[in-house]
PDB file of C-alpha atoms in Angstrom:
ATOM      1  CA  MET A   1       1.472 -20.873  15.314  1.00 73.00           C
ATOM      2  CA  ILE A   2       2.180 -17.924  17.491  1.00 88.00           C
ATOM      3  CA  SER A   3      -0.869 -16.036  18.555  1.00 90.00           C
ATOM      4  CA  GLN A   4      -1.701 -12.228  17.925  1.00 93.00           C
ATOM      5  CA  GLU A   5      -2.354 -12.215  21.721  1.00 93.00           C
ATOM      6  CA  ALA A   6       1.056 -13.483  22.396  1.00 93.00           C
ATOM      7  CA  ILE A   7       2.936 -10.866  19.885  1.00 96.00           C
ATOM      8  CA  PHE A   8       0.996  -7.770  21.068  1.00 96.00           C
ATOM      9  CA  SER A   9       1.043  -8.471  24.719  1.00 94.00           C
ATOM     10  CA  ILE A  10       4.792  -8.725  25.185  1.00 95.00           C
ATOM     11  CA  ALA A  11       5.603  -7.061  28.378  1.00 93.00           C
ATOM     12  CA  SER A  12       9.397  -7.880  28.901  1.00 93.00           C
ATOM     13  CA  LYS A  13      12.844  -8.378  27.554  1.00 93.00           C
ATOM     14  CA  LYS A  14      12.861 -12.252  28.552  1.00 95.00           C
ATOM     15  CA  GLU A  15       9.225 -12.606  26.586  1.00 96.00           C
ATOM     16  CA  PHE A  16      10.341 -10.579  23.548  1.00 96.00           C
ATOM     17  CA  GLU A  17      13.441 -12.969  23.286  1.00 96.00           C
ATOM     18  CA  LYS A  18      11.375 -16.230  23.706  1.00 96.00           C
ATOM     19  CA  ILE A  19       8.406 -15.062  21.035  1.00 97.00           C
ATOM     20  CA  THR A  20      11.297 -13.894  18.805  1.00 97.00           C
ATOM     21  CA  LEU A  21      13.076 -17.413  18.607  1.00 97.00           C
ATOM     22  CA  LYS A  22       9.624 -19.020  18.232  1.00 97.00           C
ATOM     23  CA  VAL A  23       8.871 -16.728  15.269  1.00 97.00           C
ATOM     24  CA  PHE A  24      12.371 -17.464  13.866  1.00 97.00           C
ATOM     25  CA  ARG A  25      11.726 -21.208  13.888  1.00 97.00           C
ATOM     26  CA  PHE A  26       8.164 -20.847  12.408  1.00 97.00           C
ATOM     27  CA  GLN A  27       9.438 -18.876   9.606  1.00 97.00           C
ATOM     28  CA  TYR A  28      12.398 -20.991   8.884  1.00 97.00           C
ATOM     29  CA  GLU A  29       9.977 -23.700   8.422  1.00 96.00           C
ATOM     30  CA  ASN A  30       7.276 -22.144   6.662  1.00 96.00           C
ATOM     31  CA  ASN A  31       9.161 -19.358   4.422  1.00 96.00           C
ATOM     32  CA  LYS A  32      11.079 -21.177   1.684  1.00 96.00           C
ATOM     33  CA  ILE A  33      12.835 -18.147   0.396  1.00 97.00           C
ATOM     34  CA  TYR A  34      13.824 -17.222   3.976  1.00 97.00           C
ATOM     35  CA  GLN A  35      14.815 -21.058   4.973  1.00 97.00           C
ATOM     36  CA  SER A  36      16.978 -20.963   1.712  1.00 97.00           C
ATOM     37  CA  PHE A  37      18.724 -17.796   2.699  1.00 97.00           C
ATOM     38  CA  CYS A  38      19.235 -19.299   6.278  1.00 97.00           C
ATOM     39  CA  ASN A  39      20.658 -22.396   4.828  1.00 96.00           C
ATOM     40  CA  HIS A  40      23.196 -20.339   2.627  1.00 96.00           C
ATOM     41  CA  LEU A  41      24.567 -18.916   5.795  1.00 95.00           C
ATOM     42  CA  GLY A  42      24.677 -22.083   7.648  1.00 95.00           C
ATOM     43  CA  LYS A  43      22.247 -20.887  10.386  1.00 95.00           C
ATOM     44  CA  GLY A  44      19.448 -23.160  10.945  1.00 93.00           C
ATOM     45  CA  PRO A  45      17.298 -23.614  14.038  1.00 95.00           C
ATOM     46  CA  SER A  46      19.928 -25.942  15.821  1.00 94.00           C
ATOM     47  CA  ILE A  47      22.457 -23.005  15.503  1.00 95.00           C
ATOM     48  CA  VAL A  48      20.296 -19.819  16.408  1.00 96.00           C
ATOM     49  CA  LYS A  49      19.996 -19.929  20.037  1.00 95.00           C
ATOM     50  CA  GLN A  50      19.825 -16.135  20.758  1.00 95.00           C
ATOM     51  CA  ILE A  51      18.346 -13.037  18.776  1.00 95.00           C
ATOM     52  CA  SER A  52      21.952 -11.981  17.474  1.00 93.00           C
ATOM     53  CA  ASP A  53      22.498 -15.485  15.692  1.00 95.00           C
ATOM     54  CA  ILE A  54      19.138 -14.896  13.699  1.00 97.00           C
ATOM     55  CA  PRO A  55      19.875 -14.254   9.959  1.00 97.00           C
ATOM     56  CA  PHE A  56      18.029 -10.755   8.797  1.00 97.00           C
ATOM     57  CA  LEU A  57      16.702 -11.072   5.219  1.00 97.00           C
ATOM     58  CA  PRO A  58      17.918  -8.424   2.898  1.00 95.00           C
ATOM     59  CA  ILE A  59      14.974  -5.804   1.824  1.00 94.00           C
ATOM     60  CA  GLN A  60      15.670  -6.378  -1.780  1.00 94.00           C
ATOM     61  CA  PHE A  61      13.946  -9.797  -1.661  1.00 95.00           C
ATOM     62  CA  PHE A  62      10.724  -8.193  -1.489  1.00 95.00           C
ATOM     63  CA  LYS A  63      11.435  -6.846  -4.942  1.00 93.00           C
ATOM     64  CA  SER A  64      12.311 -10.199  -6.441  1.00 92.00           C
ATOM     65  CA  ASP A  65      10.421 -12.886  -4.372  1.00 93.00           C
ATOM     66  CA  LYS A  66       7.067 -13.469  -2.725  1.00 94.00           C
ATOM     67  CA  ILE A  67       7.916 -13.366   0.837  1.00 95.00           C
ATOM     68  CA  VAL A  68       5.283 -15.664   2.421  1.00 95.00           C
ATOM     69  CA  CYS A  69       4.726 -18.322   5.349  1.00 95.00           C
ATOM     70  CA  THR A  70       1.567 -19.643   4.013  1.00 89.00           C
ATOM     71  CA  ASN A  71      -0.496 -20.672   0.828  1.00 89.00           C
ATOM     72  CA  ASP A  72      -3.242 -18.428   1.897  1.00 91.00           C
ATOM     73  CA  GLU A  73      -4.527 -15.927  -0.564  1.00 92.00           C
ATOM     74  CA  PRO A  74      -3.316 -12.490   0.117  1.00 93.00           C
ATOM     75  CA  LYS A  75      -6.039 -10.006   1.433  1.00 94.00           C
ATOM     76  CA  VAL A  76      -4.046  -6.942   0.666  1.00 94.00           C
ATOM     77  CA  VAL A  77      -0.740  -6.514  -1.644  1.00 94.00           C
ATOM     78  CA  PHE A  78       1.381  -3.376  -0.271  1.00 94.00           C
ATOM     79  CA  THR A  79       3.740  -1.823  -2.831  1.00 92.00           C
ATOM     80  CA  SER A  80       6.622   0.561  -2.442  1.00 86.00           C
ATOM     81  CA  SER A  81       6.720   3.767  -4.268  1.00 76.00           C
ATOM     82  CA  GLY A  82       9.294   4.187  -6.976  1.00 65.00           C
ATOM     83  CA  THR A  83      10.256   6.309  -9.674  1.00 55.00           C
ATOM     84  CA  THR A  84       9.344   5.224 -13.337  1.00 52.00           C
ATOM     85  CA  GLY A  85      11.062   2.005 -14.477  1.00 59.00           C
ATOM     86  CA  MET A  86      12.084   1.082 -10.744  1.00 74.00           C
ATOM     87  CA  ILE A  87      11.329  -2.497  -9.549  1.00 84.00           C
ATOM     88  CA  THR A  88       9.256  -1.809  -6.259  1.00 88.00           C
ATOM     89  CA  SER A  89       8.461  -4.128  -3.331  1.00 92.00           C
ATOM     90  CA  LYS A  90       5.470  -6.034  -2.987  1.00 94.00           C
ATOM     91  CA  HIS A  91       4.225  -7.070   0.834  1.00 96.00           C
ATOM     92  CA  PHE A  92       1.788 -10.091   0.476  1.00 96.00           C
ATOM     93  CA  VAL A  93      -0.448  -9.726   3.284  1.00 96.00           C
ATOM     94  CA  THR A  94      -2.408 -12.905   4.241  1.00 95.00           C
ATOM     95  CA  ASP A  95      -3.953 -11.397   7.514  1.00 95.00           C
ATOM     96  CA  VAL A  96      -4.631  -7.956   7.293  1.00 96.00           C
ATOM     97  CA  SER A  97      -5.862  -7.914  10.841  1.00 96.00           C
ATOM     98  CA  LEU A  98      -2.322  -8.299  12.038  1.00 96.00           C
ATOM     99  CA  TYR A  99      -1.363  -4.828  10.492  1.00 97.00           C
ATOM    100  CA  GLU A 100      -4.620  -3.136  11.775  1.00 97.00           C
ATOM    101  CA  ASN A 101      -3.829  -4.060  15.535  1.00 97.00           C
ATOM    102  CA  SER A 102      -0.279  -3.313  15.070  1.00 97.00           C
ATOM    103  CA  TYR A 103      -0.641   0.397  14.197  1.00 97.00           C
ATOM    104  CA  ASN A 104      -3.853   0.735  16.203  1.00 97.00           C
ATOM    105  CA  LYS A 105      -2.082  -0.594  19.392  1.00 97.00           C
ATOM    106  CA  ALA A 106       1.296   1.487  18.375  1.00 97.00           C
ATOM    107  CA  PHE A 107      -0.608   4.766  17.948  1.00 96.00           C
ATOM    108  CA  ALA A 108      -2.455   4.354  21.453  1.00 96.00           C
ATOM    109  CA  GLN A 109       0.956   3.487  23.050  1.00 96.00           C
ATOM    110  CA  PHE A 110       2.616   6.772  21.881  1.00 96.00           C
ATOM    111  CA  TYR A 111      -0.597   9.192  21.437  1.00 96.00           C
ATOM    112  CA  GLY A 112      -3.174   7.850  23.446  1.00 96.00           C
ATOM    113  CA  ASN A 113      -7.058   7.729  22.266  1.00 97.00           C
ATOM    114  CA  ILE A 114      -7.376   8.236  18.525  1.00 97.00           C
ATOM    115  CA  GLU A 115     -10.744   9.862  19.197  1.00 96.00           C
ATOM    116  CA  ASP A 116      -9.021  12.523  21.115  1.00 96.00           C
ATOM    117  CA  TYR A 117      -7.628  13.964  17.822  1.00 97.00           C
ATOM    118  CA  CYS A 118      -8.806  15.377  14.236  1.00 97.00           C
ATOM    119  CA  VAL A 119      -6.475  13.532  11.802  1.00 97.00           C
ATOM    120  CA  LEU A 120      -5.061  15.566   8.826  1.00 96.00           C
ATOM    121  CA  ALA A 121      -3.338  13.917   6.014  1.00 94.00           C
ATOM    122  CA  LEU A 122      -1.108  15.655   3.427  1.00 93.00           C
ATOM    123  CA  LEU A 123       0.053  12.552   1.463  1.00 87.00           C
ATOM    124  CA  PRO A 124      -0.132  13.462  -2.166  1.00 83.00           C
ATOM    125  CA  SER A 125       2.408  11.090  -3.715  1.00 69.00           C
ATOM    126  CA  TYR A 126       0.906   8.228  -1.812  1.00 71.00           C
ATOM    127  CA  LEU A 127      -2.651   8.964  -2.694  1.00 67.00           C
ATOM    128  CA  GLU A 128      -1.723   9.174  -6.483  1.00 71.00           C
ATOM    129  CA  ARG A 129      -0.759   5.733  -6.755  1.00 76.00           C
ATOM    130  CA  GLU A 130      -2.388   2.128  -5.601  1.00 83.00           C
ATOM    131  CA  GLY A 131      -1.024  -0.174  -2.739  1.00 89.00           C
ATOM    132  CA  SER A 132       0.423   2.199  -0.392  1.00 89.00           C
ATOM    133  CA  SER A 133       0.389   0.775   3.246  1.00 93.00           C
ATOM    134  CA  LEU A 134       0.852   4.300   4.725  1.00 92.00           C
ATOM    135  CA  ILE A 135      -2.640   5.344   2.980  1.00 92.00           C
ATOM    136  CA  TYR A 136      -4.269   2.279   4.218  1.00 94.00           C
ATOM    137  CA  MET A 137      -3.172   2.951   7.965  1.00 95.00           C
ATOM    138  CA  VAL A 138      -4.179   6.812   7.777  1.00 95.00           C
ATOM    139  CA  GLU A 139      -7.338   6.061   6.133  1.00 95.00           C
ATOM    140  CA  ASP A 140      -8.325   3.878   9.279  1.00 96.00           C
ATOM    141  CA  LEU A 141      -6.997   6.361  11.575  1.00 96.00           C
ATOM    142  CA  ILE A 142      -9.081   9.082   9.863  1.00 96.00           C
ATOM    143  CA  GLN A 143     -12.115   6.889  10.190  1.00 96.00           C
ATOM    144  CA  SER A 144     -11.411   5.722  13.848  1.00 97.00           C
ATOM    145  CA  SER A 145     -10.935   9.282  14.981  1.00 97.00           C
ATOM    146  CA  ASN A 146     -14.605  10.037  14.356  1.00 96.00           C
ATOM    147  CA  HIS A 147     -13.846  13.659  13.677  1.00 96.00           C
ATOM    148  CA  GLU A 148     -16.061  15.428  11.064  1.00 95.00           C
ATOM    149  CA  ASN A 149     -13.082  17.579   9.854  1.00 95.00           C
ATOM    150  CA  SER A 150     -10.671  14.424   9.791  1.00 96.00           C
ATOM    151  CA  GLY A 151      -9.714  13.790   6.142  1.00 94.00           C
ATOM    152  CA  PHE A 152      -6.941  13.616   3.186  1.00 92.00           C
ATOM    153  CA  TYR A 153      -6.013  16.708   1.469  1.00 90.00           C
ATOM    154  CA  LEU A 154      -4.051  16.533  -2.035  1.00 82.00           C
ATOM    155  CA  HIS A 155      -3.209  19.572  -3.780  1.00 80.00           C
ATOM    156  CA  ASN A 156      -5.855  21.954  -1.756  1.00 86.00           C
ATOM    157  CA  TYR A 157      -3.498  23.687   0.178  1.00 90.00           C
ATOM    158  CA  ASP A 158      -5.611  27.036   0.859  1.00 92.00           C
ATOM    159  CA  GLU A 159      -8.460  24.746   2.281  1.00 93.00           C
ATOM    160  CA  LEU A 160      -5.941  22.793   4.381  1.00 94.00           C
ATOM    161  CA  ILE A 161      -4.475  26.307   5.804  1.00 95.00           C
ATOM    162  CA  LEU A 162      -7.878  27.492   6.657  1.00 95.00           C
ATOM    163  CA  LYS A 163      -9.085  24.369   8.204  1.00 95.00           C
ATOM    164  CA  LEU A 164      -5.615  23.796  10.230  1.00 96.00           C
ATOM    165  CA  ILE A 165      -5.808  27.422  11.704  1.00 96.00           C
ATOM    166  CA  GLU A 166      -9.631  27.388  12.352  1.00 96.00           C
ATOM    167  CA  LEU A 167      -9.356  23.857  14.040  1.00 97.00           C
ATOM    168  CA  ASP A 168      -5.976  24.825  16.110  1.00 97.00           C
ATOM    169  CA  ASN A 169      -7.473  28.220  17.181  1.00 96.00           C
ATOM    170  CA  SER A 170     -10.534  26.277  18.389  1.00 96.00           C
ATOM    171  CA  GLY A 171      -8.333  24.239  20.886  1.00 96.00           C
ATOM    172  CA  GLN A 172      -9.147  20.904  19.119  1.00 97.00           C
ATOM    173  CA  ASN A 173      -6.120  18.486  19.333  1.00 97.00           C
ATOM    174  CA  VAL A 174      -4.614  18.021  15.634  1.00 97.00           C
ATOM    175  CA  ILE A 175      -2.209  15.709  14.076  1.00 98.00           C
ATOM    176  CA  LEU A 176      -1.097  16.697  10.654  1.00 97.00           C
ATOM    177  CA  ILE A 177       0.597  13.590   8.851  1.00 96.00           C
ATOM    178  CA  GLY A 178       2.347  14.871   5.887  1.00 93.00           C
ATOM    179  CA  VAL A 179       5.029  13.578   3.550  1.00 90.00           C
ATOM    180  CA  THR A 180       8.175  16.150   3.757  1.00 90.00           C
ATOM    181  CA  TYR A 181       8.247  18.110   0.684  1.00 90.00           C
ATOM    182  CA  ALA A 182       4.570  18.452   1.066  1.00 91.00           C
ATOM    183  CA  LEU A 183       4.901  20.075   4.520  1.00 94.00           C
ATOM    184  CA  LEU A 184       7.718  22.446   3.192  1.00 94.00           C
ATOM    185  CA  ASP A 185       5.281  23.173   0.102  1.00 92.00           C
ATOM    186  CA  LEU A 186       2.800  24.251   2.777  1.00 94.00           C
ATOM    187  CA  ILE A 187       4.709  26.425   5.055  1.00 94.00           C
ATOM    188  CA  GLU A 188       6.005  28.352   1.865  1.00 94.00           C
ATOM    189  CA  LYS A 189       2.400  29.505   1.294  1.00 93.00           C
ATOM    190  CA  GLU A 190       1.573  30.312   5.134  1.00 93.00           C
ATOM    191  CA  LYS A 191       3.644  30.805   8.424  1.00 95.00           C
ATOM    192  CA  PHE A 192       1.769  29.121  11.260  1.00 95.00           C
ATOM    193  CA  GLN A 193       1.587  29.597  14.905  1.00 96.00           C
ATOM    194  CA  LEU A 194       0.126  26.308  15.980  1.00 96.00           C
ATOM    195  CA  LYS A 195      -0.568  25.397  19.830  1.00 97.00           C
ATOM    196  CA  ASN A 196      -2.712  22.466  19.681  1.00 97.00           C
ATOM    197  CA  THR A 197      -1.291  20.381  16.483  1.00 97.00           C
ATOM    198  CA  ILE A 198       1.339  17.761  16.113  1.00 97.00           C
ATOM    199  CA  ILE A 199       3.241  18.034  12.923  1.00 97.00           C
ATOM    200  CA  MET A 200       4.071  14.467  11.867  1.00 96.00           C
ATOM    201  CA  GLU A 201       6.416  13.608   8.886  1.00 93.00           C
ATOM    202  CA  THR A 202       6.585  10.535   7.362  1.00 88.00           C
ATOM    203  CA  GLY A 203      10.045  11.330   5.507  1.00 76.00           C
ATOM    204  CA  GLY A 204      10.887  11.343   1.848  1.00 70.00           C
ATOM    205  CA  MET A 205      11.203  14.131  -0.793  1.00 60.00           C
ATOM    206  CA  LYS A 206      10.022  11.643  -3.618  1.00 61.00           C
ATOM    207  CA  GLY A 207      12.309  13.447  -6.066  1.00 65.00           C
ATOM    208  CA  LYS A 208      10.440  16.825  -5.575  1.00 68.00           C
ATOM    209  CA  ARG A 209      13.399  18.492  -3.806  1.00 69.00           C
ATOM    210  CA  LYS A 210      16.695  17.996  -2.547  1.00 74.00           C
ATOM    211  CA  GLU A 211      17.328  15.871   0.203  1.00 75.00           C
ATOM    212  CA  MET A 212      18.141  17.432   3.790  1.00 76.00           C
ATOM    213  CA  ILE A 213      19.827  16.713   6.992  1.00 80.00           C
ATOM    214  CA  ARG A 214      17.133  16.188   9.654  1.00 84.00           C
ATOM    215  CA  GLU A 215      18.336  18.792  12.005  1.00 87.00           C
ATOM    216  CA  GLU A 216      18.090  21.491   9.059  1.00 89.00           C
ATOM    217  CA  LEU A 217      14.864  20.025   7.957  1.00 90.00           C
ATOM    218  CA  HIS A 218      12.884  19.909  11.315  1.00 92.00           C
ATOM    219  CA  ALA A 219      14.451  23.483  12.335  1.00 94.00           C
ATOM    220  CA  ILE A 220      12.467  24.711   9.040  1.00 95.00           C
ATOM    221  CA  LEU A 221       9.456  22.947   9.986  1.00 95.00           C
ATOM    222  CA  CYS A 222       9.452  24.126  13.545  1.00 96.00           C
ATOM    223  CA  ASN A 223       9.677  27.648  12.148  1.00 96.00           C
ATOM    224  CA  GLY A 224       7.186  27.267   9.531  1.00 96.00           C
ATOM    225  CA  PHE A 225       4.314  25.773  11.870  1.00 97.00           C
ATOM    226  CA  GLY A 226       5.415  27.300  14.799  1.00 96.00           C
ATOM    227  CA  VAL A 227       5.832  24.355  17.161  1.00 97.00           C
ATOM    228  CA  SER A 228       8.798  23.174  19.236  1.00 96.00           C
ATOM    229  CA  LYS A 229       9.162  19.543  17.916  1.00 96.00           C
ATOM    230  CA  ILE A 230       8.528  17.580  14.763  1.00 96.00           C
ATOM    231  CA  HIS A 231       7.341  14.333  15.164  1.00 96.00           C
ATOM    232  CA  SER A 232       8.148  11.456  12.697  1.00 94.00           C
ATOM    233  CA  GLU A 233       7.162   8.053  11.799  1.00 94.00           C
ATOM    234  CA  TYR A 234       9.201   5.099  10.628  1.00 93.00           C
ATOM    235  CA  GLY A 235       7.677   2.530   8.677  1.00 92.00           C
ATOM    236  CA  MET A 236       7.841   0.647   5.292  1.00 92.00           C
ATOM    237  CA  THR A 237       5.998  -1.280   2.849  1.00 93.00           C
ATOM    238  CA  GLU A 238       7.819  -4.587   3.891  1.00 95.00           C
ATOM    239  CA  LEU A 239       6.850  -4.109   7.713  1.00 96.00           C
ATOM    240  CA  LEU A 240       3.604  -4.080   9.636  1.00 96.00           C
ATOM    241  CA  SER A 241       4.805  -2.012  12.337  1.00 97.00           C
ATOM    242  CA  GLN A 242       5.937   1.545  12.895  1.00 96.00           C
ATOM    243  CA  ALA A 243       8.345   3.411  15.228  1.00 96.00           C
ATOM    244  CA  TYR A 244       7.546   6.937  16.260  1.00 96.00           C
ATOM    245  CA  SER A 245       9.780   9.888  17.142  1.00 95.00           C
ATOM    246  CA  LEU A 246       8.215  12.568  19.260  1.00 95.00           C
ATOM    247  CA  GLY A 247      10.567  15.167  18.475  1.00 91.00           C
ATOM    248  CA  ASP A 248      14.474  15.343  18.004  1.00 87.00           C
ATOM    249  CA  GLY A 249      14.780  12.335  15.530  1.00 89.00           C
ATOM    250  CA  VAL A 250      14.728   9.625  18.221  1.00 94.00           C
ATOM    251  CA  PHE A 251      12.507   6.805  17.506  1.00 96.00           C
ATOM    252  CA  GLU A 252      10.891   4.235  20.093  1.00 96.00           C
ATOM    253  CA  CYS A 253       9.613   1.173  19.018  1.00 96.00           C
ATOM    254  CA  PRO A 254       6.354  -0.720  20.324  1.00 96.00           C
ATOM    255  CA  GLN A 255       6.982  -3.741  22.338  1.00 95.00           C
ATOM    256  CA  TRP A 256       6.639  -6.246  19.488  1.00 97.00           C
ATOM    257  CA  MET A 257       9.281  -4.277  17.235  1.00 97.00           C
ATOM    258  CA  GLN A 258      12.935  -3.821  17.632  1.00 96.00           C
ATOM    259  CA  VAL A 259      15.854  -2.570  15.930  1.00 96.00           C
ATOM    260  CA  LEU A 260      19.647  -3.827  15.757  1.00 96.00           C
ATOM    261  CA  ILE A 261      22.633  -2.014  14.058  1.00 96.00           C
ATOM    262  CA  ARG A 262      24.745  -4.157  11.942  1.00 95.00           C
ATOM    263  CA  ASP A 263      28.280  -3.415  10.661  1.00 92.00           C
ATOM    264  CA  THR A 264      28.545  -1.805   7.457  1.00 90.00           C
ATOM    265  CA  GLU A 265      31.496  -3.917   6.176  1.00 89.00           C
ATOM    266  CA  ASP A 266      30.251  -7.026   7.574  1.00 88.00           C
ATOM    267  CA  ALA A 267      26.409  -7.592   7.646  1.00 87.00           C
ATOM    268  CA  LEU A 268      26.586 -10.682  10.380  1.00 86.00           C
ATOM    269  CA  THR A 269      28.090  -8.590  13.180  1.00 90.00           C
ATOM    270  CA  TYR A 270      26.761  -5.889  15.081  1.00 92.00           C
ATOM    271  CA  VAL A 271      27.940  -2.461  16.217  1.00 89.00           C
ATOM    272  CA  SER A 272      27.971  -1.218  19.955  1.00 88.00           C
ATOM    273  CA  GLU A 273      25.287   1.357  20.944  1.00 88.00           C
ATOM    274  CA  GLY A 274      26.030   4.909  19.576  1.00 86.00           C
ATOM    275  CA  LYS A 275      28.068   3.697  16.856  1.00 91.00           C
ATOM    276  CA  THR A 276      26.476   3.914  13.005  1.00 93.00           C
ATOM    277  CA  GLY A 277      25.725   1.129  10.999  1.00 94.00           C
ATOM    278  CA  GLY A 278      22.848  -0.566   8.963  1.00 95.00           C
ATOM    279  CA  ILE A 279      19.336  -0.716  10.489  1.00 96.00           C
ATOM    280  CA  ASN A 280      17.986  -4.266  11.129  1.00 96.00           C
ATOM    281  CA  VAL A 281      14.412  -4.547  11.982  1.00 97.00           C
ATOM    282  CA  ILE A 282      12.578  -6.990  14.038  1.00 98.00           C
ATOM    283  CA  ASP A 283       8.985  -6.943  13.402  1.00 98.00           C
ATOM    284  CA  LEU A 284       6.990  -9.737  15.234  1.00 97.00           C
ATOM    285  CA  ALA A 285       3.556  -8.450  13.801  1.00 97.00           C
ATOM    286  CA  ASN A 286       5.269  -9.619  10.328  1.00 97.00           C
ATOM    287  CA  ILE A 287       4.696 -13.142  11.436  1.00 96.00           C
ATOM    288  CA  ASN A 288       3.264 -14.573   7.988  1.00 95.00           C
ATOM    289  CA  SER A 289       5.948 -12.998   5.921  1.00 96.00           C
ATOM    290  CA  CYS A 290       9.418 -12.430   7.397  1.00 97.00           C
ATOM    291  CA  SER A 291       9.935 -10.877  10.814  1.00 98.00           C
ATOM    292  CA  PHE A 292      13.948  -9.899  10.092  1.00 98.00           C
ATOM    293  CA  ILE A 293      14.622  -7.593   7.919  1.00 97.00           C
ATOM    294  CA  ALA A 294      18.073  -5.916   7.119  1.00 96.00           C
ATOM    295  CA  THR A 295      16.999  -2.469   5.478  1.00 94.00           C
ATOM    296  CA  GLN A 296      18.969  -0.017   3.456  1.00 92.00           C
ATOM    297  CA  ASP A 297      18.790   2.731   6.071  1.00 92.00           C
ATOM    298  CA  LEU A 298      21.626   3.949   8.274  1.00 93.00           C
ATOM    299  CA  GLY A 299      21.199   4.527  11.935  1.00 93.00           C
ATOM    300  CA  LYS A 300      22.580   4.378  15.561  1.00 95.00           C
ATOM    301  CA  LYS A 301      20.989   2.786  18.825  1.00 95.00           C
ATOM    302  CA  TYR A 302      20.866   3.950  22.248  1.00 93.00           C
ATOM    303  CA  PRO A 303      20.920   2.101  25.529  1.00 85.00           C
ATOM    304  CA  ASN A 304      16.904   2.184  25.823  1.00 84.00           C
ATOM    305  CA  HIS A 305      16.327   0.714  22.546  1.00 85.00           C
ATOM    306  CA  SER A 306      15.621   3.947  21.084  1.00 94.00           C
ATOM    307  CA  PHE A 307      17.026   4.865  17.827  1.00 95.00           C
ATOM    308  CA  GLU A 308      18.148   7.514  15.068  1.00 93.00           C
ATOM    309  CA  VAL A 309      17.958   7.222  11.297  1.00 92.00           C
ATOM    310  CA  LEU A 310      20.668   9.109   9.627  1.00 87.00           C
ATOM    311  CA  GLY A 311      20.449   8.132   6.091  1.00 79.00           C
ATOM    312  CA  ARG A 312      20.749   5.576   3.344  1.00 79.00           C
ATOM    313  CA  PHE A 313      23.416   3.198   2.033  1.00 75.00           C
ATOM    314  CA  ASP A 314      25.120   4.743  -1.021  1.00 64.00           C
ATOM    315  CA  ASN A 315      23.231   3.631  -4.393  1.00 56.00           C
ATOM    316  CA  SER A 316      20.256   2.179  -2.582  1.00 51.00           C
ATOM    317  CA  ASP A 317      16.648   2.780  -3.978  1.00 51.00           C
TER     318      ASP A 317
END
């Protein structure tokens, strides 16, 4: 078994590759769904010698199967959001400390000490349902900030506007984490000029507004909040790690996470840097589930392992 310490202390490309291959072998042996998928492709441990040989499980399997490596009872089950009648993904998490370590260490890597911030969350569509991994993370960050004004806002926009202006004017560092459509609703009620606040969008119109390309969306949000950059978080129900963008839509991963870009016509081959394809995610924190996931997102990768998300495959949920 690979320890959490080994995963979260990865410090080099060589170490990442070594642990990734160990995780592949562990999951092949212990995750029956993943083993069956690999066998169908003729890619067992004797064939897989490098990261590019590893099969990536299509994310849709989380809708139809229980993707686990252990018989332990799940401590929490995260579920994806979906419109009425849609089958949602279920992520059975047997060791929630893996998730907590992952998001706390990643946040510290990109933003520093959580106690330096007041955390405000505008996540209505997530708060109104059970099983959101995003709510679990943000709730913990709010607690960890130890700030009396940190908290969730649902539809009380007027209260949030007053609080945000008051905190920002006082010189307090603030992070406002919001679902995209709610941030747009907020700036339609008030035009801000924020100096000490990070605006972090978590993506998604949730059927409330028409989808926009990122450049257009971020230009509107920058103008409405009076900031020069919009930050973003890239995560999903099926993962236990997040990538962050500190602006311009370019995401960076913590050391235990990486993306590869697959060819849209041939899922088993990869495209070169700068070319568009499907996003495959390696998330080593997902040790008890599956660390190798083929998402339905489209993106491109750059030389320093950063990447951009450009949209979704046609007809994907």
